[in-house]
Short mmCIF file of C-alpha atoms in Angstrom, two decimals:
data_model
loop_
_atom_site.label_atom_id
_atom_site.label_comp_id
_atom_site.label_asym_id
_atom_site.label_seq_id
_atom_site.Cartn_x
_atom_site.Cartn_y
_atom_site.Cartn_z
CA UNK A 1 -135.38 102.72 42.57
CA UNK A 2 -133.11 105.41 43.31
CA UNK A 3 -129.91 102.73 41.76
CA UNK A 4 -132.05 102.33 38.64
CA UNK A 5 -130.50 103.13 35.17
CA UNK A 6 -133.05 104.43 32.20
CA UNK A 7 -131.30 102.21 29.40
CA UNK A 8 -130.62 98.21 30.95
CA UNK A 9 -127.75 97.21 29.42
CA UNK A 10 -126.69 93.54 29.98
CA UNK A 11 -122.74 94.02 30.02
CA UNK A 12 -121.17 91.13 31.77
CA UNK A 13 -118.13 91.92 33.68
CA UNK A 14 -116.33 89.14 35.63
CA UNK A 15 -115.91 89.72 39.42
CA UNK A 16 -116.94 93.14 38.95
CA UNK A 17 -118.44 94.13 42.41
CA UNK A 18 -118.59 97.85 42.51
CA UNK A 19 -121.48 100.11 43.80
CA UNK A 20 -123.87 102.28 41.27
CA UNK A 21 -122.44 104.97 42.51
CA UNK A 22 -118.63 103.79 41.83
CA UNK A 23 -119.73 102.88 38.41
CA UNK A 24 -121.11 105.99 37.81
CA UNK A 25 -117.91 108.10 38.66
CA UNK A 26 -116.06 105.66 36.70
CA UNK A 27 -118.42 106.51 33.53
CA UNK A 28 -117.82 110.72 34.55
CA UNK A 29 -114.08 110.19 34.88
CA UNK A 30 -113.61 108.24 31.45
CA UNK A 31 -115.88 110.30 29.56
CA UNK A 32 -114.62 112.69 26.58
CA UNK A 33 -116.99 115.39 28.05
CA UNK A 34 -114.61 115.21 31.10
CA UNK A 35 -111.49 115.25 29.74
CA UNK A 36 -112.44 118.58 27.79
CA UNK A 37 -112.45 120.32 30.75
CA UNK A 38 -108.46 120.50 31.04
CA UNK A 39 -108.49 123.00 28.03
CA UNK A 40 -111.81 124.89 28.97
CA UNK A 41 -111.25 128.71 30.66
CA UNK A 42 -112.13 128.72 34.60
CA UNK A 43 -111.82 132.14 35.79
CA UNK A 44 -108.45 133.30 33.79
CA UNK A 45 -107.59 132.19 30.20
CA UNK A 46 -106.36 129.08 29.19
CA UNK A 47 -103.05 129.54 28.08
CA UNK A 48 -102.06 132.71 29.97
CA UNK A 49 -100.18 130.51 32.13
CA UNK A 50 -99.51 126.91 33.49
CA UNK A 51 -100.38 128.00 36.83
CA UNK A 52 -104.18 129.19 36.28
CA UNK A 53 -106.83 126.06 37.13
CA UNK A 54 -109.07 125.08 34.38
CA UNK A 55 -112.46 124.09 34.48
CA UNK A 56 -110.78 120.23 34.94
CA UNK A 57 -108.55 121.23 37.78
CA UNK A 58 -111.64 123.34 39.66
CA UNK A 59 -113.61 120.12 39.43
CA UNK A 60 -110.71 117.96 41.49
CA UNK A 61 -110.87 120.72 43.85
CA UNK A 62 -114.54 120.78 44.59
CA UNK A 63 -114.90 116.56 44.68
CA UNK A 64 -112.02 116.80 47.22
CA UNK A 65 -114.07 119.55 49.46
CA UNK A 66 -117.01 117.63 48.61
CA UNK A 67 -115.53 114.35 50.36
CA UNK A 68 -114.54 116.10 53.39
CA UNK A 69 -117.95 117.99 53.55
CA UNK A 70 -119.40 114.13 53.96
CA UNK A 71 -116.78 113.55 56.44
CA UNK A 72 -117.91 116.12 58.80
CA UNK A 73 -121.92 115.79 58.15
CA UNK A 74 -121.27 112.18 58.96
CA UNK A 75 -119.46 113.00 62.10
CA UNK A 76 -122.01 115.13 63.26
CA UNK A 77 -124.95 113.65 62.51
CA UNK A 78 -124.26 109.90 62.09
CA UNK A 79 -127.62 108.85 62.12
CA UNK A 80 -129.69 111.17 59.39
CA UNK A 81 -126.73 110.48 56.84
CA UNK A 82 -126.99 106.84 57.40
CA UNK A 83 -130.89 107.22 56.94
CA UNK A 84 -130.20 109.64 54.03
CA UNK A 85 -127.48 107.09 52.71
CA UNK A 86 -124.72 109.69 52.80
CA UNK A 87 -122.17 107.93 49.83
CA UNK A 88 -118.66 109.50 49.40
CA UNK A 89 -117.82 107.97 45.96
CA UNK A 90 -121.49 109.76 44.68
CA UNK A 91 -120.36 112.85 46.13
CA UNK A 92 -117.22 112.92 44.17
CA UNK A 93 -119.15 111.51 41.30
CA UNK A 94 -121.59 114.75 41.44
CA UNK A 95 -118.41 117.17 42.21
CA UNK A 96 -115.87 115.65 39.32
CA UNK A 97 -119.14 116.06 36.63
CA UNK A 98 -120.73 119.52 37.66
CA UNK A 99 -119.02 121.41 35.05
CA UNK A 100 -119.09 119.23 32.00
CA UNK A 101 -121.83 120.87 30.40
CA UNK A 102 -120.29 124.77 30.20
CA UNK A 103 -118.81 125.74 26.78
CA UNK A 104 -115.61 127.02 25.78
CA UNK A 105 -114.25 130.92 27.01
CA UNK A 106 -116.81 130.41 30.05
CA UNK A 107 -119.47 133.48 30.86
CA UNK A 108 -118.61 134.59 27.33
CA UNK A 109 -119.55 131.27 25.65
CA UNK A 110 -122.58 130.85 27.59
CA UNK A 111 -123.77 134.31 26.98
CA UNK A 112 -123.22 133.53 23.34
CA UNK A 113 -125.20 130.37 22.70
CA UNK A 114 -127.87 131.42 24.71
CA UNK A 115 -128.05 134.82 22.37
CA UNK A 116 -127.80 131.98 19.37
CA UNK A 117 -130.27 129.65 20.73
CA UNK A 118 -132.71 132.64 21.98
CA UNK A 119 -135.49 131.28 19.49
CA UNK A 120 -134.69 127.22 19.99
CA UNK A 121 -135.15 126.95 23.54
CA UNK A 122 -131.99 128.62 25.01
CA UNK A 123 -128.61 127.51 26.25
CA UNK A 124 -127.27 127.33 30.02
CA UNK A 125 -124.27 125.38 31.24
CA UNK A 126 -126.05 123.07 34.33
CA UNK A 127 -129.10 122.23 31.31
CA UNK A 128 -126.19 121.00 29.12
CA UNK A 129 -124.65 119.01 32.22
CA UNK A 130 -127.92 116.94 31.97
CA UNK A 131 -128.23 116.49 28.62
CA UNK A 132 -124.57 115.47 28.47
CA UNK A 133 -125.05 112.76 30.67
CA UNK A 134 -128.20 111.22 29.91
CA UNK A 135 -128.05 111.83 25.90
CA UNK A 136 -124.85 112.85 24.32
CA UNK A 137 -121.90 111.37 25.75
CA UNK A 138 -121.51 108.36 23.88
CA UNK A 139 -121.29 105.31 26.28
CA UNK A 140 -124.80 104.14 25.42
CA UNK A 141 -126.02 104.47 21.82
CA UNK A 142 -128.78 107.29 23.01
CA UNK A 143 -128.70 107.42 26.78
CA UNK A 144 -125.59 109.46 27.50
CA UNK A 145 -123.54 107.73 30.07
CA UNK A 146 -126.69 106.05 31.61
CA UNK A 147 -125.84 107.19 35.14
CA UNK A 148 -128.12 105.70 38.19
CA UNK A 149 -131.47 108.18 39.07
CA UNK A 150 -129.74 109.56 42.48
CA UNK A 151 -126.48 110.79 40.62
CA UNK A 152 -128.89 112.53 38.26
CA UNK A 153 -130.64 113.67 40.98
CA UNK A 154 -127.64 115.16 42.74
CA UNK A 155 -126.69 116.99 39.29
CA UNK A 156 -129.82 118.81 39.14
CA UNK A 157 -129.19 122.10 40.33
CA UNK A 158 -131.87 124.10 39.08
CA UNK A 159 -135.39 121.57 38.69
CA UNK A 160 -137.52 123.52 36.15
CA UNK A 161 -137.69 124.57 32.43
CA UNK A 162 -135.64 127.95 30.75
CA UNK A 163 -138.62 129.31 29.57
CA UNK A 164 -140.70 128.83 32.86
CA UNK A 165 -137.50 130.65 34.57
CA UNK A 166 -137.03 133.58 31.81
CA UNK A 167 -137.52 136.76 33.16
CA UNK A 168 -135.35 139.26 30.93
CA UNK A 169 -137.01 140.03 28.04
CA UNK A 170 -134.99 142.07 25.80
CA UNK A 171 -136.85 144.30 23.04
CA UNK A 172 -137.43 142.84 19.16
CA UNK A 173 -134.49 145.33 18.65
CA UNK A 174 -132.28 144.15 21.14
CA UNK A 175 -132.92 140.47 19.77
CA UNK A 176 -131.93 140.97 16.34
CA UNK A 177 -128.22 142.81 16.93
CA UNK A 178 -124.95 142.24 14.77
CA UNK A 179 -123.42 139.81 17.13
CA UNK A 180 -120.33 142.77 18.23
CA UNK A 181 -123.54 144.74 19.93
CA UNK A 182 -124.97 141.80 21.88
CA UNK A 183 -124.39 142.83 25.56
CA UNK A 184 -123.56 140.29 27.97
CA UNK A 185 -125.82 141.40 30.80
CA UNK A 186 -128.40 141.30 28.51
CA UNK A 187 -128.51 137.45 27.28
CA UNK A 188 -127.34 136.02 30.63
CA UNK A 189 -129.57 132.78 30.50
CA UNK A 190 -131.80 131.52 33.51
CA UNK A 191 -130.66 128.32 35.23
CA UNK A 192 -132.52 125.55 34.52
CA UNK A 193 -133.14 122.89 32.27
CA UNK A 194 -134.22 122.43 28.36
CA UNK A 195 -137.80 121.71 27.47
CA UNK A 196 -136.91 119.30 24.81
CA UNK A 197 -135.08 117.15 27.49
CA UNK A 198 -138.28 117.18 29.58
CA UNK A 199 -139.22 113.12 28.69
CA UNK A 200 -135.54 112.39 30.66
CA UNK A 201 -136.53 114.75 33.80
CA UNK A 202 -139.88 113.09 33.93
CA UNK A 203 -138.10 109.99 34.25
CA UNK A 204 -136.09 111.24 36.79
CA UNK A 205 -139.12 112.24 38.71
CA UNK A 206 -141.19 109.43 38.22
CA UNK A 207 -140.39 107.60 41.93
CA UNK A 208 -141.46 111.03 43.56
CA UNK A 209 -144.79 111.54 44.67
CA UNK A 210 -146.78 114.13 42.25
CA UNK A 211 -146.96 116.69 45.91
CA UNK A 212 -143.24 116.33 45.93
CA UNK A 213 -142.85 116.66 42.25
CA UNK A 214 -144.81 120.08 42.43
CA UNK A 215 -143.18 121.33 45.32
CA UNK A 216 -139.74 120.25 43.85
CA UNK A 217 -140.17 122.17 40.99
CA UNK A 218 -141.65 125.25 42.84
CA UNK A 219 -140.07 128.75 41.30
CA UNK A 220 -138.83 131.80 43.49
CA UNK A 221 -140.23 134.98 41.09
CA UNK A 222 -137.89 137.53 40.67
CA UNK A 223 -138.10 141.08 41.98
CA UNK A 224 -136.45 142.82 39.55
CA UNK A 225 -136.90 142.97 35.64
CA UNK A 226 -133.09 143.16 35.24
CA UNK A 227 -132.97 139.33 36.85
CA UNK A 228 -134.38 135.73 36.06
CA UNK A 229 -136.71 133.94 38.16
CA UNK A 230 -134.98 130.79 40.12
CA UNK A 231 -135.44 127.51 41.64
CA UNK A 232 -136.43 126.96 44.99
CA UNK A 233 -135.30 123.65 45.89
CA UNK A 234 -132.28 120.68 45.19
CA UNK A 235 -131.75 117.37 46.65
CA UNK A 236 -129.56 116.92 49.65
CA UNK A 237 -126.73 115.33 47.72
CA UNK A 238 -127.07 118.35 45.20
CA UNK A 239 -126.52 120.54 47.76
CA UNK A 240 -123.18 119.22 48.92
CA UNK A 241 -121.85 119.71 45.41
CA UNK A 242 -123.13 123.10 45.28
CA UNK A 243 -121.19 123.92 48.96
CA UNK A 244 -118.25 122.23 47.65
CA UNK A 245 -118.32 124.49 44.27
CA UNK A 246 -118.63 127.52 46.26
CA UNK A 247 -115.80 127.28 48.07
CA UNK A 248 -113.61 125.69 45.26
CA UNK A 249 -114.76 128.85 43.38
CA UNK A 250 -114.34 131.42 46.30
CA UNK A 251 -111.14 130.57 47.85
CA UNK A 252 -108.95 128.27 45.49
CA UNK A 253 -109.49 130.71 42.26
CA UNK A 254 -108.80 133.62 44.40
CA UNK A 255 -105.42 131.74 44.78
CA UNK A 256 -104.73 132.27 40.78
CA UNK A 257 -105.55 135.79 41.09
CA UNK A 258 -103.03 136.40 44.23
CA UNK A 259 -100.09 134.63 42.66
CA UNK A 260 -100.41 136.83 39.28
CA UNK A 261 -100.81 139.77 41.22
CA UNK A 262 -104.21 140.51 39.79
CA UNK A 263 -104.74 141.47 43.15
CA UNK A 264 -102.91 142.83 46.09
CA UNK A 265 -103.08 142.90 50.00
CA UNK A 266 -104.43 146.16 50.51
CA UNK A 267 -107.84 145.16 48.33
CA UNK A 268 -107.79 142.26 49.98
CA UNK A 269 -107.67 143.87 53.85
CA UNK A 270 -110.35 146.50 52.47
CA UNK A 271 -112.49 144.40 50.79
CA UNK A 272 -112.47 140.74 52.94
CA UNK A 273 -110.94 141.21 56.26
CA UNK A 274 -112.42 144.35 57.03
CA UNK A 275 -116.31 142.99 56.10
CA UNK A 276 -115.40 139.72 58.09
CA UNK A 277 -114.12 140.86 60.99
CA UNK A 278 -117.07 143.00 61.46
CA UNK A 279 -119.26 139.57 60.61
CA UNK A 280 -119.04 138.01 63.81
CA UNK A 281 -117.10 136.68 66.68
CA UNK A 282 -115.99 133.61 64.80
CA UNK A 283 -112.69 131.45 64.11
CA UNK A 284 -112.38 133.36 60.65
CA UNK A 285 -113.40 136.53 62.00
CA UNK A 286 -110.51 136.42 64.58
CA UNK A 287 -107.87 134.70 61.92
CA UNK A 288 -108.60 136.35 58.83
CA UNK A 289 -105.96 139.37 59.13
CA UNK A 290 -103.39 136.89 60.01
CA UNK A 291 -104.45 134.71 56.56
CA UNK A 292 -104.25 137.59 54.89
CA UNK A 293 -100.73 138.30 55.66
CA UNK A 294 -100.10 134.87 54.60
CA UNK A 295 -102.04 134.44 51.58
CA UNK A 296 -99.80 137.41 50.08
CA UNK A 297 -96.23 136.21 51.97
CA UNK A 298 -93.90 135.38 49.45
CA UNK A 299 -93.24 131.73 50.63
CA UNK A 300 -95.24 129.41 48.97
CA UNK A 301 -96.07 127.52 52.10
CA UNK A 302 -97.48 130.04 54.01
CA UNK A 303 -99.78 131.05 51.13
CA UNK A 304 -101.05 126.77 51.00
CA UNK A 305 -101.54 126.78 54.40
CA UNK A 306 -103.42 130.00 54.32
CA UNK A 307 -105.59 128.16 51.86
CA UNK A 308 -105.84 125.16 53.31
CA UNK A 309 -106.80 126.62 57.11
CA UNK A 310 -109.42 128.95 54.90
CA UNK A 311 -111.21 125.88 52.95
CA UNK A 312 -111.33 124.00 56.33
CA UNK A 313 -112.87 127.00 58.00
CA UNK A 314 -115.82 126.69 55.68
CA UNK A 315 -115.89 123.04 55.20
CA UNK A 316 -116.05 122.82 59.41
CA UNK A 317 -119.03 125.16 59.72
CA UNK A 318 -121.45 123.37 57.54
CA UNK A 319 -124.58 121.36 58.82
CA UNK A 320 -127.77 119.80 57.92
CA UNK A 321 -131.14 121.34 57.52
CA UNK A 322 -134.74 120.59 56.96
CA UNK A 323 -135.53 122.33 53.67
CA UNK A 324 -139.74 121.72 54.18
CA UNK A 325 -141.49 119.23 55.96
CA UNK A 326 -144.00 118.85 53.68
CA UNK A 327 -141.53 116.85 51.31
CA UNK A 328 -142.06 112.88 51.57
CA UNK A 329 -138.89 112.16 50.13
CA UNK A 330 -136.17 112.69 52.58
CA UNK A 331 -133.22 113.15 49.91
CA UNK A 332 -135.76 116.43 49.16
CA UNK A 333 -136.68 117.23 52.75
CA UNK A 334 -132.97 117.85 53.53
CA UNK A 335 -130.04 120.07 52.63
CA UNK A 336 -126.60 120.79 53.65
CA UNK A 337 -126.01 124.43 54.44
CA UNK A 338 -123.31 126.87 55.72
CA UNK A 339 -123.71 128.59 59.42
CA UNK A 340 -125.11 132.14 58.48
CA UNK A 341 -121.88 133.58 59.43
CA UNK A 342 -120.02 131.37 56.90
CA UNK A 343 -122.54 131.75 54.36
CA UNK A 344 -121.86 135.91 54.78
CA UNK A 345 -118.06 134.82 55.07
CA UNK A 346 -118.01 133.17 51.57
CA UNK A 347 -120.36 135.40 49.64
CA UNK A 348 -117.80 138.43 50.42
CA UNK A 349 -114.60 136.32 49.26
CA UNK A 350 -117.19 135.38 45.74
CA UNK A 351 -118.02 138.85 45.66
CA UNK A 352 -114.28 139.80 45.71
CA UNK A 353 -113.41 137.05 43.32
CA UNK A 354 -116.04 138.19 41.03
CA UNK A 355 -115.15 142.42 41.46
CA UNK A 356 -111.54 142.19 41.34
CA UNK A 357 -111.02 139.35 38.87
CA UNK A 358 -113.82 138.55 36.69
CA UNK A 359 -115.09 142.22 35.82
CA UNK A 360 -111.16 143.54 34.87
CA UNK A 361 -111.50 144.83 31.54
CA UNK A 362 -108.58 142.54 30.76
CA UNK A 363 -110.69 139.02 31.43
CA UNK A 364 -114.12 140.50 29.90
CA UNK A 365 -111.80 141.31 26.93
CA UNK A 366 -111.26 137.43 26.81
CA UNK A 367 -115.08 136.63 27.32
CA UNK A 368 -116.19 139.27 24.59
CA UNK A 369 -113.52 137.24 22.05
CA UNK A 370 -114.78 133.76 23.16
CA UNK A 371 -118.42 135.52 22.66
CA UNK A 372 -117.53 136.23 19.09
CA UNK A 373 -116.05 133.17 18.37
CA UNK A 374 -118.90 130.86 19.26
CA UNK A 375 -121.35 133.35 17.83
CA UNK A 376 -119.18 133.36 14.62
CA UNK A 377 -118.96 129.57 14.20
CA UNK A 378 -122.99 128.81 15.37
CA UNK A 379 -123.54 130.99 12.04
CA UNK A 380 -121.74 129.38 9.95
CA UNK A 381 -123.02 126.11 10.79
CA UNK A 382 -126.54 127.41 11.07
CA UNK A 383 -126.35 128.49 7.79
CA UNK A 384 -125.58 125.06 5.96
CA UNK A 385 -125.47 122.59 8.25
CA UNK A 386 -125.58 119.60 6.05
CA UNK A 387 -122.45 121.25 4.49
CA UNK A 388 -119.93 122.25 7.43
CA UNK A 389 -120.59 120.00 10.28
CA UNK A 390 -118.49 116.94 10.93
CA UNK A 391 -120.40 113.42 9.69
CA UNK A 392 -121.43 112.16 12.76
CA UNK A 393 -122.87 115.56 14.12
CA UNK A 394 -124.57 115.78 10.58
CA UNK A 395 -126.29 112.71 11.11
CA UNK A 396 -127.71 113.77 14.14
CA UNK A 397 -128.62 117.25 13.16
CA UNK A 398 -130.83 115.80 10.20
CA UNK A 399 -132.64 113.44 12.52
CA UNK A 400 -133.30 116.48 15.18
CA UNK A 401 -133.93 119.09 12.19
CA UNK A 402 -137.27 116.74 11.16
CA UNK A 403 -138.38 117.37 14.43
CA UNK A 404 -137.37 121.19 14.07
CA UNK A 405 -134.78 121.08 17.01
CA UNK A 406 -131.91 120.77 14.51
CA UNK A 407 -130.66 124.10 15.79
CA UNK A 408 -129.60 122.12 19.61
CA UNK A 409 -127.63 120.03 17.65
CA UNK A 410 -125.64 122.88 16.82
CA UNK A 411 -125.79 124.41 20.13
CA UNK A 412 -124.58 120.80 21.24
CA UNK A 413 -121.44 120.58 18.57
CA UNK A 414 -120.35 123.71 19.75
CA UNK A 415 -120.77 123.47 23.34
CA UNK A 416 -118.17 120.75 23.37
CA UNK A 417 -115.74 122.38 22.08
CA UNK A 418 -112.69 123.60 24.11
CA UNK A 419 -111.12 126.92 24.10
CA UNK A 420 -108.49 126.03 21.35
CA UNK A 421 -110.19 123.71 19.34
CA UNK A 422 -113.33 126.56 18.92
CA UNK A 423 -110.15 129.13 18.08
CA UNK A 424 -108.73 127.25 15.75
CA UNK A 425 -112.00 125.97 13.64
CA UNK A 426 -112.93 129.84 13.44
CA UNK A 427 -109.53 130.69 12.37
CA UNK A 428 -110.01 127.86 9.47
CA UNK A 429 -113.35 129.61 8.56
CA UNK A 430 -112.94 132.86 8.66
CA UNK A 431 -108.95 134.09 8.64
CA UNK A 432 -107.67 133.77 5.22
CA UNK A 433 -104.36 131.92 5.40
CA UNK A 434 -104.17 131.37 8.88
CA UNK A 435 -102.23 128.07 8.96
CA UNK A 436 -105.12 125.81 10.25
CA UNK A 437 -104.98 123.09 8.66
CA UNK A 438 -108.06 120.46 8.30
CA UNK A 439 -105.43 117.58 9.96
CA UNK A 440 -105.44 120.17 13.13
CA UNK A 441 -108.99 120.41 13.44
CA UNK A 442 -109.46 116.42 13.26
CA UNK A 443 -110.59 116.55 10.04
#
């Protein structure tokens, strides 16, 4: 049941002996949505330097880490991982695909689309990933990449819907601000799926018992009105992908900031070395001071050695735990998790990247600029879709508009753009004599 696909394709490939997950990985790897990650911002803006990681290189690094986690878990729990059917190619596919729904300009683009879609179901990068693989990527006429059910389950990090998870409710005045006054913190989207994609989610959940479906969709209510509600569970495969993503973000993305001089050794020692040394008597606590000096060394090979050691220390301190004994399905009953001290340690790394890199005014200015570009494009296309949308998108809009879902098509179109394409299109629409020609936009 987990290798089933929503759309029955009768493709004749003589001598093709690939597994369902090998086929899924190939479909992801060769998709336009995956290729576009090469020109989408990860943390630092695309084009600021040829060293910076993009969404694509981040996904490749997460994939490598995911395979390392799978190897570790197979060594620690050979019988359980065999029972669970842990598959390296599946984990690789999930890590490669996990970010394909993210829009141009990183968090700024996501906030912008969520604001513009505030009365039309919202926008969120993970929800968009599910939509791309199940509907938008043109591998099939109307079923996206038509991935196997288990691969889809592994890509659903947040198994509930945006309206149910929404908790931040700006006032009526804040709902209709001019774009330049939209405060990003007020429009951070809840992490979940779109209600308009419920049919595909229902198909995905169909093999599960009603009890498992209900438990899987449980929500943790937020204690604060400044934060959205969260989902509680994810599948076993998804938990591995998420750990790999967190390690790649907390460690690899930090390297960009070090090399470009955005952070220094003194900040690192005060905000990472000292807190980790105070955590416990772990290998990491005993070696973090030495690794810090290597990270900020003038010798490239020493920095790479330190990065490798840090990544390895997190990979080797992951185990499998029981999520809830009430689950009947094994894929939901177990998750991969960090040992407590290493979960706390990676949180320290991630907070450091957030405070010292992402929240840096120069980075926030780029996010704000991207936010304005996305909102401007959305307003233009929404004002006269039949006039401005490209032909294939216009046809999809006409079909969706009759079902009162036309705004989602505009959101899909903009979310799929790269940073550079969105910027050129904005210049072509709004900046006189910008030099952007129809040919440069592929028109």
